[in-house]
């Protein structure tokens, strides 16, 4: 299973980080790696919920529909995109770290196509994940106290 993870420290409490990270439809406003996130059910806003799906459009990648498969409110969620022979799993976790937070973003590819697809998308996927972590840090820290 090809996978990648990145961790960043943010000078803000976990609740503030979660408030930004969990509002996935707002991601295009703070990270250049996402052009749009549209709830498949048509409902705008709201907190993530298990089973809720979003159509995600990113530069240089095919649009994908991600469905939330696990959720720890205030702490973490995982969503997955499936295609025949391939499952992309993206994890998002916020942890307390001293007076601030630590964010861990993960990306994994599973399925019989994973070993074929990973070499084609590895560089952009890893770059995007690192950019998302940097962008989240900048967004949350710019909000002040």
Tab-separated table of C-alpha atoms in Angstrom:
chain	number	residue	atom	x	y	z
A	1	UNK	CA	0.000	0.000	0.000
A	2	UNK	CA	1.786	3.169	-1.137
A	3	UNK	CA	1.289	5.916	1.434
A	4	UNK	CA	2.584	9.293	2.499
A	5	UNK	CA	2.122	11.458	5.557
A	6	UNK	CA	3.074	14.941	6.658
A	7	UNK	CA	2.928	16.586	10.073
A	8	UNK	CA	2.932	20.268	10.932
A	9	UNK	CA	2.748	22.245	14.169
A	10	UNK	CA	0.262	25.109	14.368
A	11	UNK	CA	0.291	27.899	16.952
A	12	UNK	CA	-3.407	27.634	17.746
A	13	UNK	CA	-5.589	25.423	19.927
A	14	UNK	CA	-6.950	22.211	18.399
A	15	UNK	CA	-10.532	23.538	18.397
A	16	UNK	CA	-9.553	26.423	16.110
A	17	UNK	CA	-7.622	24.138	13.766
A	18	UNK	CA	-10.534	21.689	13.633
A	19	UNK	CA	-12.963	24.533	12.904
A	20	UNK	CA	-11.046	25.274	9.691
A	21	UNK	CA	-10.032	21.742	8.704
A	22	UNK	CA	-13.477	20.204	9.156
A	23	UNK	CA	-15.235	22.713	6.892
A	24	UNK	CA	-14.115	20.938	3.729
A	25	UNK	CA	-16.324	22.979	1.378
A	26	UNK	CA	-14.279	26.040	2.410
A	27	UNK	CA	-10.889	24.538	1.521
A	28	UNK	CA	-10.623	26.353	-1.834
A	29	UNK	CA	-10.520	29.599	0.161
A	30	UNK	CA	-7.257	28.724	1.881
A	31	UNK	CA	-5.386	26.084	-0.137
A	32	UNK	CA	-4.384	26.317	-3.800
A	33	UNK	CA	-4.438	22.523	-4.100
A	34	UNK	CA	-8.242	22.419	-4.126
A	35	UNK	CA	-10.382	24.187	-6.727
A	36	UNK	CA	-13.764	23.102	-5.388
A	37	UNK	CA	-15.393	20.837	-2.821
A	38	UNK	CA	-19.094	20.285	-3.407
A	39	UNK	CA	-21.325	18.220	-1.131
A	40	UNK	CA	-22.926	15.492	-3.238
A	41	UNK	CA	-26.143	15.808	-1.209
A	42	UNK	CA	-26.368	19.509	-2.118
A	43	UNK	CA	-26.319	20.668	1.505
A	44	UNK	CA	-23.828	23.468	2.030
A	45	UNK	CA	-21.897	23.935	5.258
A	46	UNK	CA	-22.313	21.752	8.266
A	47	UNK	CA	-19.916	19.461	9.985
A	48	UNK	CA	-18.587	16.300	8.410
A	49	UNK	CA	-20.572	13.130	9.031
A	50	UNK	CA	-19.865	9.487	8.305
A	51	UNK	CA	-21.289	8.630	4.906
A	52	UNK	CA	-21.354	12.207	3.631
A	53	UNK	CA	-19.777	12.544	0.177
A	54	UNK	CA	-18.051	15.442	-1.564
A	55	UNK	CA	-16.948	15.971	-5.151
A	56	UNK	CA	-13.382	17.296	-4.992
A	57	UNK	CA	-11.727	19.065	-7.926
A	58	UNK	CA	-7.964	19.613	-7.768
A	59	UNK	CA	-5.571	21.098	-10.332
A	60	UNK	CA	-3.887	18.501	-12.567
A	61	UNK	CA	-5.954	15.624	-11.093
A	62	UNK	CA	-9.209	13.983	-12.136
A	63	UNK	CA	-12.230	15.021	-10.069
A	64	UNK	CA	-13.044	12.477	-7.375
A	65	UNK	CA	-15.891	11.799	-4.983
A	66	UNK	CA	-14.689	11.336	-1.408
A	67	UNK	CA	-16.907	9.777	1.256
A	68	UNK	CA	-16.244	10.220	4.971
A	69	UNK	CA	-15.614	6.758	6.413
A	70	UNK	CA	-14.462	7.571	9.941
A	71	UNK	CA	-14.926	10.545	12.214
A	72	UNK	CA	-13.766	11.587	15.673
A	73	UNK	CA	-15.539	14.948	16.108
A	74	UNK	CA	-13.098	17.690	17.013
A	75	UNK	CA	-10.120	15.447	16.275
A	76	UNK	CA	-10.034	13.503	13.022
A	77	UNK	CA	-11.759	12.308	9.897
A	78	UNK	CA	-10.892	10.003	7.040
A	79	UNK	CA	-12.431	10.082	3.617
A	80	UNK	CA	-12.054	7.711	0.700
A	81	UNK	CA	-12.422	7.887	-3.063
A	82	UNK	CA	-13.065	4.640	-4.926
A	83	UNK	CA	-12.643	3.633	-8.532
A	84	UNK	CA	-12.495	0.138	-9.965
A	85	UNK	CA	-9.215	-1.349	-8.718
A	86	UNK	CA	-8.235	1.680	-6.639
A	87	UNK	CA	-9.090	3.199	-3.286
A	88	UNK	CA	-7.555	6.514	-2.179
A	89	UNK	CA	-7.682	7.072	1.587
A	90	UNK	CA	-6.955	10.519	3.036
A	91	UNK	CA	-6.662	11.040	6.791
A	92	UNK	CA	-6.830	14.332	8.686
A	93	UNK	CA	-5.971	14.452	12.398
A	94	UNK	CA	-5.594	17.329	14.905
A	95	UNK	CA	-3.787	16.718	18.207
A	96	UNK	CA	-2.881	18.969	21.110
A	97	UNK	CA	0.813	19.870	21.212
A	98	UNK	CA	1.868	22.126	24.083
A	99	UNK	CA	-0.073	25.389	23.733
A	100	UNK	CA	-0.841	24.640	20.094
A	101	UNK	CA	-1.686	21.782	17.793
A	102	UNK	CA	-0.144	19.183	15.572
A	103	UNK	CA	-1.853	18.233	12.310
A	104	UNK	CA	-1.174	14.901	10.643
A	105	UNK	CA	-2.310	14.436	7.050
A	106	UNK	CA	-2.025	11.019	5.420
A	107	UNK	CA	-2.652	9.650	1.959
A	108	UNK	CA	-2.761	5.976	1.013
A	109	UNK	CA	-3.516	4.077	-2.176
A	110	UNK	CA	-4.961	0.550	-2.057
A	111	UNK	CA	-6.159	-1.931	-4.644
A	112	UNK	CA	-4.636	-3.810	-7.526
A	113	UNK	CA	-4.110	-0.571	-9.493
A	114	UNK	CA	-2.305	1.183	-6.615
A	115	UNK	CA	1.209	0.023	-7.594
A	116	UNK	CA	0.576	1.266	-11.143
A	117	UNK	CA	-1.078	4.587	-10.254
A	118	UNK	CA	1.179	5.589	-7.349
A	119	UNK	CA	4.320	6.210	-9.460
A	120	UNK	CA	2.277	8.454	-11.767
A	121	UNK	CA	0.760	10.627	-9.030
A	122	UNK	CA	3.241	10.294	-6.158
A	123	UNK	CA	5.042	13.575	-6.704
A	124	UNK	CA	1.947	15.730	-7.129
A	125	UNK	CA	0.081	13.932	-4.329
A	126	UNK	CA	2.944	14.415	-1.872
A	127	UNK	CA	3.430	18.040	-2.951
A	128	UNK	CA	-0.289	18.725	-2.515
A	129	UNK	CA	-0.405	17.141	0.937
A	130	UNK	CA	2.557	19.223	2.123
A	131	UNK	CA	1.050	22.384	0.588
A	132	UNK	CA	-2.267	21.684	2.303
A	133	UNK	CA	-0.504	21.397	5.668
A	134	UNK	CA	1.371	24.681	5.081
A	135	UNK	CA	-1.790	26.421	3.886
A	136	UNK	CA	-3.802	25.208	6.875
A	137	UNK	CA	-1.097	26.485	9.224
A	138	UNK	CA	-1.046	29.892	7.503
A	139	UNK	CA	-4.844	30.163	7.502
A	140	UNK	CA	-5.326	29.223	11.147
A	141	UNK	CA	-2.414	31.306	12.450
A	142	UNK	CA	-3.622	34.351	10.472
A	143	UNK	CA	-6.918	34.188	12.372
A	144	UNK	CA	-5.236	35.354	15.589
A	145	UNK	CA	-6.735	34.580	18.979
